[in-house]
PDB file of C-alpha atoms in Angstrom:
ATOM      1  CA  UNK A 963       0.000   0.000   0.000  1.00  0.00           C
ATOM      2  CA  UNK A 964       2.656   2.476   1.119  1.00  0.00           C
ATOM      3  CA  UNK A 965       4.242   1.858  -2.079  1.00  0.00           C
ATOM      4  CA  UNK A 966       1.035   3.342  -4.171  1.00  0.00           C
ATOM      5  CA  UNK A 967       0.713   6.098  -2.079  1.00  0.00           C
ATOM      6  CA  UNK A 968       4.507   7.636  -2.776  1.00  0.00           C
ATOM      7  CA  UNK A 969       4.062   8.202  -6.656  1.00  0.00           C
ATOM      8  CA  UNK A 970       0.618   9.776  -5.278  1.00  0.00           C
ATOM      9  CA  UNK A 971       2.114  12.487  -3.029  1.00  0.00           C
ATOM     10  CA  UNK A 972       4.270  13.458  -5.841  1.00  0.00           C
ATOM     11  CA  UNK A 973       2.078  13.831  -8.132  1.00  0.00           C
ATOM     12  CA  UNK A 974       0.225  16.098  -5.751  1.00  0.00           C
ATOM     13  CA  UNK A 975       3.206  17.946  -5.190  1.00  0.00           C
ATOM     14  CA  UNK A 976       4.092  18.552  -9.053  1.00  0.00           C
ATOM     15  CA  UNK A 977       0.670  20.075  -9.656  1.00  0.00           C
ATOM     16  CA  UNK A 978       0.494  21.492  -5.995  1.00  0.00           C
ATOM     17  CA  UNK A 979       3.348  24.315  -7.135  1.00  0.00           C
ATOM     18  CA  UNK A 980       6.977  23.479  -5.896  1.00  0.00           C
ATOM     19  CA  UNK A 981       7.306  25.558  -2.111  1.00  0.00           C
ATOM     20  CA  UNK A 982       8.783  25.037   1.342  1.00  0.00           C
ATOM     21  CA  UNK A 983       9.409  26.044   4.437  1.00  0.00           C
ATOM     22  CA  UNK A 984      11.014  29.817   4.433  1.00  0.00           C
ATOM     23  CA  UNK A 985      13.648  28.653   7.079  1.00  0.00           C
ATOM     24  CA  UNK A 986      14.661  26.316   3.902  1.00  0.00           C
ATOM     25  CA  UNK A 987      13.880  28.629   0.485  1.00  0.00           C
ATOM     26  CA  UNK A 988      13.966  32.024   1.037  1.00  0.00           C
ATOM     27  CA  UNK A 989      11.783  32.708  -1.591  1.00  0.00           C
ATOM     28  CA  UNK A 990       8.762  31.109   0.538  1.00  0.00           C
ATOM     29  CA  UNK A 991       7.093  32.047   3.041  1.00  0.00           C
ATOM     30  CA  UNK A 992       5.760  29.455   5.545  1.00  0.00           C
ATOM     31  CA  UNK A 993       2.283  30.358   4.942  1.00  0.00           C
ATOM     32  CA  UNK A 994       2.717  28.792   1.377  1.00  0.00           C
ATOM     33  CA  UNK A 995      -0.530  26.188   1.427  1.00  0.00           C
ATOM     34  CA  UNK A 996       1.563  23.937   0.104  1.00  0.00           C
ATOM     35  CA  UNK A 997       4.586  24.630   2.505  1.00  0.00           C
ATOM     36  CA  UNK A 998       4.045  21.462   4.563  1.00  0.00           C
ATOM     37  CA  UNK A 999       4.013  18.893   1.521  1.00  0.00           C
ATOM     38  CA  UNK A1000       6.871  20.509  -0.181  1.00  0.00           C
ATOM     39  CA  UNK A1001       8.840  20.389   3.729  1.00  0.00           C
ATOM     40  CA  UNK A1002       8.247  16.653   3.644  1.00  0.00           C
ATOM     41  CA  UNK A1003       9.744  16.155   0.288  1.00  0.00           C
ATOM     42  CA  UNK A1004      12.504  18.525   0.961  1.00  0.00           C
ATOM     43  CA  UNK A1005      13.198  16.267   4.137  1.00  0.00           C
ATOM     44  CA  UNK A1006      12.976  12.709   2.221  1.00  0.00           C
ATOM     45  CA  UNK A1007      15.592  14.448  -0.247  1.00  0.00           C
ATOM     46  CA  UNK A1008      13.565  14.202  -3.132  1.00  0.00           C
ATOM     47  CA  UNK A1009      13.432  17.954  -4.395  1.00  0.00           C
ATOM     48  CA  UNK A1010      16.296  19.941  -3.329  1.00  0.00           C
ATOM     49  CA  UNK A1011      15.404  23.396  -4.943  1.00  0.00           C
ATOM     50  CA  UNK A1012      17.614  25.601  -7.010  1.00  0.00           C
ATOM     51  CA  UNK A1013      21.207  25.704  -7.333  1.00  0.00           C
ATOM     52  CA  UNK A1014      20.629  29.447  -6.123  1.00  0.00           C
ATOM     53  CA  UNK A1015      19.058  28.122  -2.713  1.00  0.00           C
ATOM     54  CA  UNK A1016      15.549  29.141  -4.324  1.00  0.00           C
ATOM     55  CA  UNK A1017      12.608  26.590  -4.767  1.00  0.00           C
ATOM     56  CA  UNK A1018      10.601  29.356  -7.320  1.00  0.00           C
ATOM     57  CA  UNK A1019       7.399  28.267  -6.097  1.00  0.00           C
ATOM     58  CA  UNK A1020       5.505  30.015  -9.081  1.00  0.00           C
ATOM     59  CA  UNK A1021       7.750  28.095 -11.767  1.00  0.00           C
ATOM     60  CA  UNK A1022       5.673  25.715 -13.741  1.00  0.00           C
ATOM     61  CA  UNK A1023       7.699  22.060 -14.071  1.00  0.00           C
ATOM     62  CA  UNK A1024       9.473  20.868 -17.058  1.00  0.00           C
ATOM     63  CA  UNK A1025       9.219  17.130 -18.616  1.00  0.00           C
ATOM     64  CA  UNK A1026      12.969  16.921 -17.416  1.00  0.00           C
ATOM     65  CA  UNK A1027      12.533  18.344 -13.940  1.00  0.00           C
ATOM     66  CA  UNK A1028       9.971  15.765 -13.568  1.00  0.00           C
ATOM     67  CA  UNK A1029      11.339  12.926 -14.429  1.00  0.00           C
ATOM     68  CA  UNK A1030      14.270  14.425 -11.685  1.00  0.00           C
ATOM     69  CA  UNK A1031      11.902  14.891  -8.870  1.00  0.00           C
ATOM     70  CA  UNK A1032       9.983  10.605  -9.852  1.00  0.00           C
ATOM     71  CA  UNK A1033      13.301   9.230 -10.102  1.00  0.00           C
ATOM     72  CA  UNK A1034      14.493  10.308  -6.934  1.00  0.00           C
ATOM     73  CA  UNK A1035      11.076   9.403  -4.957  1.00  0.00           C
ATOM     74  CA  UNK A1036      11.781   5.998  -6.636  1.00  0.00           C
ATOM     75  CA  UNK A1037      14.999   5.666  -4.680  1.00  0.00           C
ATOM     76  CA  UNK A1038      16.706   5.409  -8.478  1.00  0.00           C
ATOM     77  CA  UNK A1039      19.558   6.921  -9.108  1.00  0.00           C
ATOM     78  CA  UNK A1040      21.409   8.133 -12.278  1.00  0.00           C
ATOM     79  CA  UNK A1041      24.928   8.798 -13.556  1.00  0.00           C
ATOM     80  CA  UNK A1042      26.220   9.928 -17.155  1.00  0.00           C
ATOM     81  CA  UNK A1043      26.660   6.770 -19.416  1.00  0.00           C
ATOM     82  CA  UNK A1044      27.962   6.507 -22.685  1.00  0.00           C
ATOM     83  CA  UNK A1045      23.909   5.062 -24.089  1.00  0.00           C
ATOM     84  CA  UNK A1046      22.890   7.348 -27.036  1.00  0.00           C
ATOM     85  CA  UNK A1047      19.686   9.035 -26.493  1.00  0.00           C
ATOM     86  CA  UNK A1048      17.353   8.872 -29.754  1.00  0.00           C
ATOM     87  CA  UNK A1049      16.760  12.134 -29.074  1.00  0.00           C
ATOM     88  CA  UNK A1050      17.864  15.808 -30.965  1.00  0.00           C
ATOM     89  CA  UNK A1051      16.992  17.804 -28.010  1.00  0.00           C
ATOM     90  CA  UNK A1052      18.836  16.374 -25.029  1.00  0.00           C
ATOM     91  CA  UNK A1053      22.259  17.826 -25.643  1.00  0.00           C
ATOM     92  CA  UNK A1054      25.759  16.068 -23.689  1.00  0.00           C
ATOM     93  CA  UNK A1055      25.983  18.922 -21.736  1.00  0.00           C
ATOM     94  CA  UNK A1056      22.412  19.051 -20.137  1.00  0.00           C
ATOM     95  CA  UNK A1057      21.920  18.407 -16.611  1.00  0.00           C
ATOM     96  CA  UNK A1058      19.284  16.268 -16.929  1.00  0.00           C
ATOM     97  CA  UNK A1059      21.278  14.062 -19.303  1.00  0.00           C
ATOM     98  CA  UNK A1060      21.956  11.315 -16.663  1.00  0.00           C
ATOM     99  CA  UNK A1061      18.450  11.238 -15.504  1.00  0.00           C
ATOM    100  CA  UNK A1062      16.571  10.821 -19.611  1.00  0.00           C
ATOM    101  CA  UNK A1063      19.582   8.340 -20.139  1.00  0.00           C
ATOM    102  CA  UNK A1064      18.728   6.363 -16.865  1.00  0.00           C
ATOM    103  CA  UNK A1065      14.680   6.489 -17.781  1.00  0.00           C
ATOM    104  CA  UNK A1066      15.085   5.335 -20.992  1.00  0.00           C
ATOM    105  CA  UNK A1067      17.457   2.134 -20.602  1.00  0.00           C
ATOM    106  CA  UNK A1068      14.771   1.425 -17.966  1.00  0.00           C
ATOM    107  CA  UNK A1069      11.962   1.598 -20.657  1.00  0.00           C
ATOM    108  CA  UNK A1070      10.332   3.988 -18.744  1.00  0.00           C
ATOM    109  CA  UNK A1071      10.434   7.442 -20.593  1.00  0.00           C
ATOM    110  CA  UNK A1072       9.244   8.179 -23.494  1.00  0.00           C
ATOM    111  CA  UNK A1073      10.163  11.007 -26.275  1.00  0.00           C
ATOM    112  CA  UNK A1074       7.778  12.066 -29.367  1.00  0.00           C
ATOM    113  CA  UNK A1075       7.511  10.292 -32.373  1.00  0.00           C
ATOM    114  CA  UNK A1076       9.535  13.429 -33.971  1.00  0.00           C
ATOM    115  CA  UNK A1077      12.522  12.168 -31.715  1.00  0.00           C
ATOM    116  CA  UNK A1078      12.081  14.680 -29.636  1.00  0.00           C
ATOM    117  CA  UNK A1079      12.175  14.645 -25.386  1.00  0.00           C
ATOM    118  CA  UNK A1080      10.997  18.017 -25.041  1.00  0.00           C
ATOM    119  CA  UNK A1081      12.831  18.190 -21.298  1.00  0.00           C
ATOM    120  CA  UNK A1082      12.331  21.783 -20.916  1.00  0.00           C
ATOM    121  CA  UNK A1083       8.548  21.756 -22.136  1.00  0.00           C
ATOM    122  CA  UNK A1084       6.678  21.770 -19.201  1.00  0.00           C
ATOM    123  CA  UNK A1085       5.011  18.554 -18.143  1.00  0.00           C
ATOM    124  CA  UNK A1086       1.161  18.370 -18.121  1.00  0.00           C
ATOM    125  CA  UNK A1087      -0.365  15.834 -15.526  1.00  0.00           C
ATOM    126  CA  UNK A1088      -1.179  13.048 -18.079  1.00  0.00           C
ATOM    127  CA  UNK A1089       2.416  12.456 -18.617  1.00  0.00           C
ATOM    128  CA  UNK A1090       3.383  13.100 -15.354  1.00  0.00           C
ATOM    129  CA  UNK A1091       0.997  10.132 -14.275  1.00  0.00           C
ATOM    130  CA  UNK A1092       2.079   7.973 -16.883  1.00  0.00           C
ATOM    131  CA  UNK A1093       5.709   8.825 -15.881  1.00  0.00           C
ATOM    132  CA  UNK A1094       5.067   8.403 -12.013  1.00  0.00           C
ATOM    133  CA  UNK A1095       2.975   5.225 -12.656  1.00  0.00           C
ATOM    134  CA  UNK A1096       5.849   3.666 -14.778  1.00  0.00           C
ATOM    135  CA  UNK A1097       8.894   4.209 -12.498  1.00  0.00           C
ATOM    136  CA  UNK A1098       6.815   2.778  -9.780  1.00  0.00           C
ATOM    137  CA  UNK A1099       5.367  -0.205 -11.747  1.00  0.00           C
ATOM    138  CA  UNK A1100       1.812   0.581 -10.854  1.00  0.00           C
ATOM    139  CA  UNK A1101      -0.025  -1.094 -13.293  1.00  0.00           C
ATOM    140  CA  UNK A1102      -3.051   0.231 -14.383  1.00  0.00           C
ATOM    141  CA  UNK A1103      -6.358  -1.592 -16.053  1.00  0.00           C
ATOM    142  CA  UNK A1104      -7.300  -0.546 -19.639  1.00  0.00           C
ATOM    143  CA  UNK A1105     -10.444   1.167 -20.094  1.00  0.00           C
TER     144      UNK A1105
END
């Protein structure tokens, strides 16, 4: 049971708006309503914020920050590897390169049929289901 119930809090938190506690982001306050969730996942180390110490609260989430913030609640972790991505728009250089690469030789992320990732498109919740149910092999019934 506890096992459904993860990918479920971060979904929640992906389409609650990334915040925390202001003692931890200074950019929000601890009034945020979703202060409390975003303190939880700050404290099981699956978001970390910014590299600037912000958590930009208001920022909508990309396909590639996504994937970052699933892969981490599923305890997986990535490193650069020398697997070619089929995709144009994930350049060597990308931070996120470890975590597509890692998803994909998994068989668990998907690009476009124009071989495309999109990482920095942001992620609407269908996908971000279909990615959360897939890294945590929840499998679902056709309807």
């Amino acid at each position: 049971m506890h096992r459904k119930i993860i990918p479920i809090v971060v979904l929640l938190s992906l389409y609650m708006a990334p915040v925390a506690l202001a003692a931890n982001f200074p950019d929000v306050p601890d009034t945020h309503k979703n202060a409390k969730a975003i303190q939880s996942l700050k404290d099981a180390g699956t978001v970390s914020g910014y590299g600037d110490g912000t958590f930009k609260p208001d920022k909508e989430i990309s396909r590639a920050e996504a994937a970052a913030i699933i892969l981490k609640a599923a305890g997986i972790s990535a490193q650069k590897t020398a697997v070619k991505l089929p995709f144009s728009d994930v350049p060597e250089e990308a931070w996120f390169l470890p975590i597509i690469q890692k998803g994909v030789s998994l068989g668990k992320l998907k690009g476009y049929e124009d071989k495309t990732f999109r990482p920095n498109a942001t992620v609407n919740l269908p996908e971000s289901i279909a990615m959360a149910l897939s890294f945590f092999e929840i499998a679902t019934k056709k309807l």
